XYZ file of C-alpha atoms in Angstrom:
460
model
C 96.836 10.708 -35.340
C 97.304 13.813 -37.604
C 93.898 15.438 -38.603
C 92.765 14.217 -42.012
C 89.935 15.827 -43.742
C 88.131 13.477 -46.277
C 86.220 15.584 -48.727
C 84.893 12.820 -50.929
C 85.325 9.055 -51.567
C 85.365 7.747 -55.118
C 84.162 4.168 -55.213
C 85.192 2.110 -58.235
C 83.683 -1.332 -58.827
C 82.020 -3.276 -56.072
C 82.561 -2.447 -52.411
C 84.422 -5.146 -50.343
C 83.020 -6.244 -47.125
C 85.151 -5.215 -44.189
C 84.542 -7.855 -41.561
C 83.182 -10.946 -43.510
C 84.887 -14.101 -42.280
C 85.087 -15.379 -45.863
C 87.101 -12.212 -46.994
C 90.936 -12.826 -47.186
C 92.349 -9.886 -45.210
C 95.942 -9.109 -46.347
C 96.038 -5.759 -44.424
C 93.762 -3.818 -42.277
C 95.864 -2.587 -39.441
C 99.484 -3.165 -38.288
C 99.992 -4.118 -34.697
C 103.102 -1.997 -34.729
C 103.466 1.633 -35.779
C 106.730 1.418 -37.749
C 106.464 -1.564 -40.073
C 104.046 -4.392 -41.019
C 105.561 -7.694 -40.010
C 103.928 -10.055 -42.569
C 105.638 -8.205 -45.496
C 108.734 -8.261 -47.439
C 110.382 -5.582 -49.626
C 113.255 -5.637 -52.055
C 115.027 -2.957 -54.267
C 117.573 -3.230 -57.007
C 119.606 -0.170 -57.867
C 119.235 2.343 -59.378
C 115.631 2.264 -58.340
C 114.648 3.391 -54.853
C 112.085 2.032 -52.375
C 111.461 3.081 -48.803
C 111.773 0.098 -46.437
C 111.925 -0.498 -42.646
C 114.652 -3.242 -42.789
C 112.999 -5.502 -45.339
C 109.424 -4.576 -44.170
C 106.622 -2.410 -45.452
C 106.440 0.932 -43.781
C 103.439 1.821 -41.726
C 101.903 5.312 -41.647
C 99.720 6.772 -38.989
C 98.867 10.173 -40.384
C 97.069 9.269 -43.567
C 94.639 6.604 -42.802
C 91.306 5.300 -44.422
C 90.275 2.765 -41.677
C 91.711 1.836 -38.355
C 94.863 3.236 -36.842
C 97.288 3.072 -39.663
C 97.897 2.348 -43.359
C 100.922 1.134 -45.514
C 103.290 3.741 -47.167
C 104.511 2.815 -50.656
C 107.326 5.314 -51.528
C 109.303 4.585 -54.640
C 111.362 5.910 -57.521
C 111.503 3.623 -60.579
C 114.704 3.844 -62.687
C 115.728 2.028 -65.896
C 117.795 -1.053 -65.100
C 116.361 -1.145 -61.554
C 113.578 -2.986 -59.932
C 111.589 -3.032 -56.671
C 108.767 -4.945 -55.041
C 106.799 -4.758 -51.821
C 104.733 -7.838 -50.707
C 102.006 -7.929 -48.141
C 100.598 -11.017 -46.535
C 97.981 -12.012 -43.996
C 99.261 -12.284 -40.450
C 100.675 -15.810 -40.352
C 101.489 -15.997 -43.941
C 98.681 -18.398 -44.822
C 97.839 -19.591 -48.414
C 94.537 -18.762 -49.883
C 92.261 -20.433 -52.467
C 91.264 -17.699 -54.891
C 88.492 -19.917 -56.229
C 86.197 -18.720 -53.616
C 86.810 -14.986 -54.283
C 86.216 -12.587 -57.104
C 88.009 -9.340 -56.488
C 91.263 -7.924 -55.183
C 90.346 -4.680 -53.529
C 92.221 -1.891 -51.696
C 91.970 1.720 -50.869
C 94.643 4.182 -52.286
C 95.618 7.707 -51.514
C 97.995 10.024 -53.346
C 99.151 13.333 -52.018
C 100.596 14.346 -55.445
C 99.817 14.089 -59.048
C 99.788 10.580 -60.568
C 98.877 9.287 -63.947
C 97.651 5.830 -64.645
C 101.039 4.938 -66.185
C 102.729 5.936 -62.909
C 100.930 3.251 -60.893
C 102.677 0.041 -59.819
C 102.276 -3.438 -61.244
C 100.589 -6.025 -59.064
C 101.436 -9.745 -59.020
C 100.668 -12.622 -56.764
C 102.936 -15.257 -55.193
C 101.901 -18.719 -53.826
C 103.338 -20.602 -50.820
C 105.915 -22.158 -53.087
C 107.138 -18.680 -54.050
C 105.871 -19.022 -57.652
C 104.559 -15.790 -58.945
C 101.975 -14.703 -61.604
C 103.083 -12.222 -64.275
C 102.556 -8.615 -63.298
C 99.328 -6.673 -64.061
C 99.326 -2.876 -64.052
C 96.987 -1.165 -61.719
C 96.365 1.704 -64.210
C 94.071 -0.514 -66.289
C 91.540 -0.576 -63.377
C 91.584 3.082 -62.355
C 89.754 5.891 -64.382
C 91.481 8.727 -62.571
C 93.735 9.397 -59.517
C 92.246 12.319 -57.550
C 94.841 13.958 -55.421
C 94.170 14.095 -51.684
C 91.334 11.600 -51.712
C 90.825 7.998 -50.799
C 89.903 5.860 -53.753
C 88.740 2.213 -53.923
C 90.468 -0.033 -56.469
C 88.817 -3.182 -57.536
C 90.703 -5.765 -59.673
C 88.951 -8.905 -60.858
C 90.887 -11.963 -59.926
C 90.255 -13.558 -63.290
C 92.948 -11.044 -64.470
C 95.524 -12.926 -62.522
C 94.226 -16.353 -63.349
C 94.972 -15.290 -67.111
C 98.628 -14.729 -66.306
C 99.009 -17.363 -63.513
C 101.825 -19.280 -65.202
C 103.277 -21.740 -62.512
C 101.606 -19.980 -59.576
C 99.142 -22.213 -57.695
C 95.987 -20.043 -57.423
C 94.590 -22.285 -54.652
C 97.467 -21.239 -52.355
C 98.208 -17.570 -52.753
C 100.027 -16.067 -49.811
C 101.359 -12.628 -50.908
C 100.322 -9.621 -52.979
C 103.222 -7.698 -54.614
C 103.225 -4.121 -55.602
C 106.120 -3.708 -58.018
C 107.978 -1.512 -60.526
C 106.163 -0.593 -63.731
C 107.079 2.539 -65.788
C 110.692 3.656 -65.268
C 109.853 7.448 -65.062
C 112.711 8.323 -62.600
C 110.175 10.327 -60.520
C 109.501 10.069 -56.775
C 105.987 8.741 -55.946
C 104.130 8.021 -52.672
C 100.819 5.920 -52.303
C 99.132 5.134 -49.009
C 97.429 1.762 -49.022
C 94.703 0.445 -46.700
C 92.111 -2.344 -46.429
C 93.962 -4.788 -48.763
C 91.747 -7.892 -49.157
C 90.173 -10.432 -51.503
C 86.437 -10.625 -51.603
C 83.441 -11.964 -53.432
C 80.617 -10.315 -55.302
C 78.114 -11.136 -52.588
C 79.904 -9.263 -49.731
C 78.195 -5.920 -50.107
C 75.264 -3.953 -48.651
C 74.139 -0.294 -48.846
C 72.391 0.209 -45.485
C 74.316 2.378 -43.118
C 74.401 1.482 -39.450
C 72.619 3.407 -36.708
C 74.025 6.692 -35.320
C 76.022 6.147 -32.117
C 74.233 7.687 -29.041
C 75.163 9.280 -25.673
C 78.491 10.734 -26.730
C 80.309 12.116 -23.761
C 83.572 13.792 -23.292
C 85.883 14.509 -20.354
C 88.774 17.042 -20.686
C 92.038 16.445 -18.835
C 95.310 18.327 -18.893
C 96.556 17.503 -22.353
C 93.944 15.127 -23.728
C 90.163 14.265 -24.090
C 88.461 11.061 -23.228
C 85.401 10.262 -25.377
C 82.815 7.446 -24.774
C 79.485 6.469 -26.327
C 76.933 3.773 -26.425
C 78.027 1.199 -29.031
C 75.663 0.441 -31.956
C 73.993 -2.880 -31.608
C 74.809 -4.274 -35.107
C 77.210 -7.163 -35.699
C 78.203 -5.626 -39.110
C 79.690 -2.541 -37.514
C 83.362 -2.384 -38.301
C 84.341 0.574 -36.151
C 83.767 4.182 -35.208
C 85.131 7.301 -36.742
C 85.813 10.347 -34.526
C 85.647 13.810 -35.799
C 86.536 17.135 -34.221
C 85.754 20.758 -34.908
C 87.319 23.939 -33.588
C 84.505 26.286 -32.455
C 81.943 24.630 -34.620
C 83.670 24.867 -37.952
C 84.460 21.978 -40.356
C 84.581 18.573 -38.711
C 87.717 16.746 -39.453
C 88.535 13.059 -38.931
C 90.865 12.579 -36.028
C 90.705 8.930 -35.112
C 89.185 5.446 -35.281
C 87.820 3.048 -32.622
C 87.424 -0.657 -33.003
C 83.742 -1.945 -32.906
C 84.172 -3.554 -29.403
C 85.795 -0.511 -27.887
C 83.464 2.522 -27.604
C 86.124 4.820 -26.261
C 88.699 7.169 -27.769
C 91.527 9.029 -26.239
C 92.422 12.213 -28.190
C 95.749 13.659 -27.366
C 95.964 17.381 -28.039
C 99.165 18.400 -26.191
C 97.683 21.709 -24.912
C 95.749 23.023 -21.907
C 92.666 25.274 -22.207
C 91.958 24.021 -25.743
C 88.233 23.826 -26.631
C 86.485 21.943 -29.360
C 83.522 19.871 -30.452
C 83.399 16.205 -31.209
C 81.051 13.898 -33.189
C 81.175 10.217 -33.786
C 79.958 7.966 -36.657
C 79.597 4.219 -37.103
C 80.989 2.549 -40.239
C 80.135 -1.012 -41.380
C 81.762 -3.767 -43.256
C 80.722 -2.273 -46.666
C 82.068 1.118 -45.748
C 78.595 2.584 -45.148
C 78.880 5.313 -42.682
C 76.163 6.531 -40.380
C 75.097 10.168 -39.910
C 77.288 11.965 -37.403
C 76.143 11.833 -33.775
C 75.096 14.789 -31.653
C 78.029 16.991 -30.879
C 79.680 17.370 -27.485
C 81.825 20.286 -26.470
C 84.873 19.823 -24.220
C 88.065 21.710 -23.113
C 91.364 20.535 -21.868
C 92.066 21.914 -18.407
C 94.767 22.185 -15.727
C 94.711 19.483 -13.153
C 95.970 19.342 -9.467
C 97.599 16.342 -8.151
C 94.279 14.760 -6.856
C 92.627 15.093 -10.374
C 95.860 13.695 -11.988
C 95.795 10.702 -9.839
C 92.112 10.171 -10.275
C 92.752 10.161 -14.069
C 95.489 7.524 -13.703
C 93.273 5.267 -11.620
C 90.384 5.577 -13.948
C 92.530 4.797 -17.004
C 94.094 1.879 -15.280
C 90.741 0.516 -14.116
C 89.390 0.927 -17.734
C 92.109 -1.492 -19.105
C 91.074 -4.204 -16.775
C 87.310 -3.530 -16.967
C 86.682 -2.505 -20.595
C 89.531 -4.288 -22.352
C 89.267 -7.659 -20.515
C 88.746 -10.845 -22.469
C 84.948 -11.149 -23.357
C 84.567 -14.792 -22.095
C 86.989 -15.252 -19.201
C 87.032 -11.554 -18.043
C 90.774 -12.038 -17.468
C 93.431 -9.397 -18.461
C 94.962 -9.577 -21.901
C 98.503 -10.002 -22.128
C 98.836 -6.892 -24.167
C 96.781 -4.542 -26.300
C 97.081 -4.566 -29.291
C 98.087 -8.284 -29.480
C 96.709 -11.802 -29.590
C 93.136 -11.357 -28.499
C 92.987 -14.771 -26.873
C 96.119 -14.734 -24.864
C 95.382 -13.723 -21.174
C 97.737 -13.559 -18.321
C 97.279 -14.994 -14.818
C 99.499 -12.496 -12.909
C 98.084 -9.467 -14.763
C 94.662 -10.701 -13.842
C 95.672 -10.569 -10.239
C 96.507 -6.867 -10.693
C 93.260 -6.479 -12.583
C 91.076 -7.912 -9.695
C 92.615 -5.484 -7.306
C 91.955 -2.634 -9.817
C 88.266 -3.691 -9.934
C 88.126 -3.595 -6.077
C 89.472 -0.054 -6.245
C 86.998 0.716 -8.988
C 84.109 -0.433 -6.805
C 85.381 1.524 -3.833
C 85.837 4.761 -5.900
C 82.456 4.377 -7.753
C 83.912 3.903 -11.185
C 81.391 0.915 -11.334
C 78.737 -0.355 -8.827
C 79.720 -2.747 -6.203
C 77.205 -5.252 -7.518
C 78.595 -5.089 -11.088
C 82.038 -5.577 -9.826
C 81.064 -8.584 -7.680
C 79.255 -10.107 -10.671
C 82.219 -9.677 -12.931
C 84.676 -11.242 -10.372
C 82.400 -14.162 -9.811
C 82.296 -14.890 -13.476
C 86.109 -14.587 -13.652
C 86.497 -16.929 -10.540
C 84.191 -19.436 -12.308
C 86.505 -19.470 -15.388
C 89.528 -19.963 -13.262
C 87.911 -22.966 -11.579
C 87.716 -24.731 -14.752
C 91.017 -23.570 -16.415
C 94.118 -25.850 -16.594
C 95.872 -26.058 -13.316
C 99.042 -27.840 -12.242
C 99.052 -28.861 -8.496
C 96.719 -25.956 -8.153
C 98.828 -23.378 -9.905
C 97.889 -21.681 -13.104
C 100.104 -21.150 -16.161
C 101.545 -17.803 -16.998
C 99.371 -17.563 -20.206
C 96.162 -19.269 -21.118
C 93.515 -19.202 -23.799
C 90.838 -16.679 -22.714
C 88.034 -18.693 -24.213
C 89.032 -22.268 -23.239
C 91.276 -21.893 -20.204
C 93.899 -24.121 -21.903
C 97.643 -23.406 -21.501
C 99.307 -21.156 -23.990
C 103.098 -21.895 -23.579
C 105.109 -18.950 -22.432
C 108.323 -20.611 -23.850
C 109.500 -24.007 -24.939
C 109.880 -25.312 -21.423
C 107.370 -23.083 -19.697
C 103.929 -24.802 -20.376
C 102.791 -25.642 -16.918
C 102.246 -24.059 -13.478
C 103.884 -20.709 -12.908
C 104.011 -20.064 -9.122
C 105.062 -16.320 -9.420
C 102.129 -15.611 -11.691
C 99.857 -17.655 -9.561
C 100.969 -15.807 -6.420
C 100.073 -12.481 -8.108
C 96.645 -13.933 -9.059
C 95.989 -15.298 -5.608
C 96.825 -11.847 -3.952
C 94.087 -10.397 -6.180
C 91.643 -13.146 -5.357
C 92.314 -12.646 -1.584
C 91.966 -8.910 -1.875
C 88.512 -9.409 -3.451
C 87.683 -12.152 -0.794
C 88.367 -9.567 1.913
C 86.503 -6.704 0.289
C 83.334 -8.364 -0.763
C 82.056 -9.110 2.611
C 78.286 -8.438 2.322
C 75.234 -10.702 2.749
C 74.430 -10.430 -0.961
C 74.330 -13.945 -2.587
C 76.642 -13.112 -5.343
C 79.274 -11.642 -2.822
C 78.897 -14.820 -0.616
C 79.296 -16.999 -3.748
C 82.388 -15.020 -4.738
C 83.928 -15.319 -1.215
C 83.308 -19.065 -1.243
C 84.860 -19.637 -4.601
C 87.786 -17.401 -3.739
C 88.512 -19.551 -0.761
C 88.343 -22.783 -2.887
C 90.642 -21.315 -5.460
C 93.232 -20.199 -2.887
C 93.171 -23.444 -0.888
C 93.527 -25.407 -4.123
C 97.055 -24.182 -4.647
C 99.696 -26.959 -3.553
C 102.376 -24.496 -2.564
C 104.380 -27.075 -0.877
C 104.449 -29.256 -4.027
C 106.681 -26.534 -5.607
C 109.436 -27.148 -3.111
C 110.271 -30.124 -5.493
C 111.604 -32.114 -2.466
C 109.994 -32.544 0.984
C 112.982 -30.986 2.781
C 113.545 -28.049 0.495
C 113.619 -24.549 2.085
C 112.743 -23.022 -1.213
C 109.644 -22.692 -3.421
C 110.412 -22.990 -7.224
C 109.016 -20.902 -9.957
C 107.965 -23.941 -11.937
């Protein structure tokens, strides 16, 4: 992420709560770095609008919260028109009767007047739209190079609802207003609908125990997470030789790690971290830590790769099942059986290398094996994907919603590796070995021949 210095934040209206379940979140982060999937953009000549296909472009350099923002880049011409719609993932309809405000953060690199700002209108699940409302009426000024919170009462849209069903709104449109024939760019972040009650003014605690390790071209940061369910994430700041600290990244609330790629060796600097909550209250910065990138020999390089691989399976595992996620970022409930087999072997390596204690590794794997014991099975085999909280099958495809022998084989290889490694007298290790044996012996390999005389095992 390109370094971004936030000198001040102008707050207009009431602050929206970041992580409240009752908020309608139309955009907070895009899973992909090029375009935001639940969006749709159109343009009629001679107006111009930047699009990625028909999708809203994503920007990773100018960001208020998270890893990216939306880039609205347009030129409005007389006789033309454009619109850029954003929806919540899944395109659901929302009842606006439970909310009070439409809020979003806005950033302009150039000079904009109120009249230059786009119109906003809403669309329901039946594609009926409200009349447009100009943003400029709700913005006192547009400071260049600063993030600014815009709050628009939803009553404004009720007054121009027309045939739109305000109990089933699925998209927010940004659209052409003044035809000034000038090129403009706005960055948009944290687009949501919220209620008056979703705000507090108390900042979270300061993150503690910030640590840093320098590698060849990047720095790994870690810290003790703040024990506050309202924490929405962590901001990471860097300073060169103790000068001004600049924002360089953001970490999700459940991931107290950050990898900062610098691209140079022997580059020194200082880092600090803050916690930010759902109402955008930011803690004081943590104590600083100094670190330098440094050349690595082959042994150090391989050690770095092993630690990073281990971290994916240890720190990014599903919180309930402890199984490996299919991908990150991605669906936070979809876990993979074959990938979990790789993860089990990574944990064995981690215990042997001292990345975690042997007892912690054994306890983690016993918990994972206990989950596998209750998960859906098909003649002993597990499905390719399953729900990490319930163990129920998540279909891999239309006809792939049962046992997957290839994925099961990968998983069993990991289970048997752990069964062999954890051979101590400790009760946890003994329980792990016993359960590993039960899981292994529970797979009916011969059933997957399909016929008693077949010389082959079938995938499904």
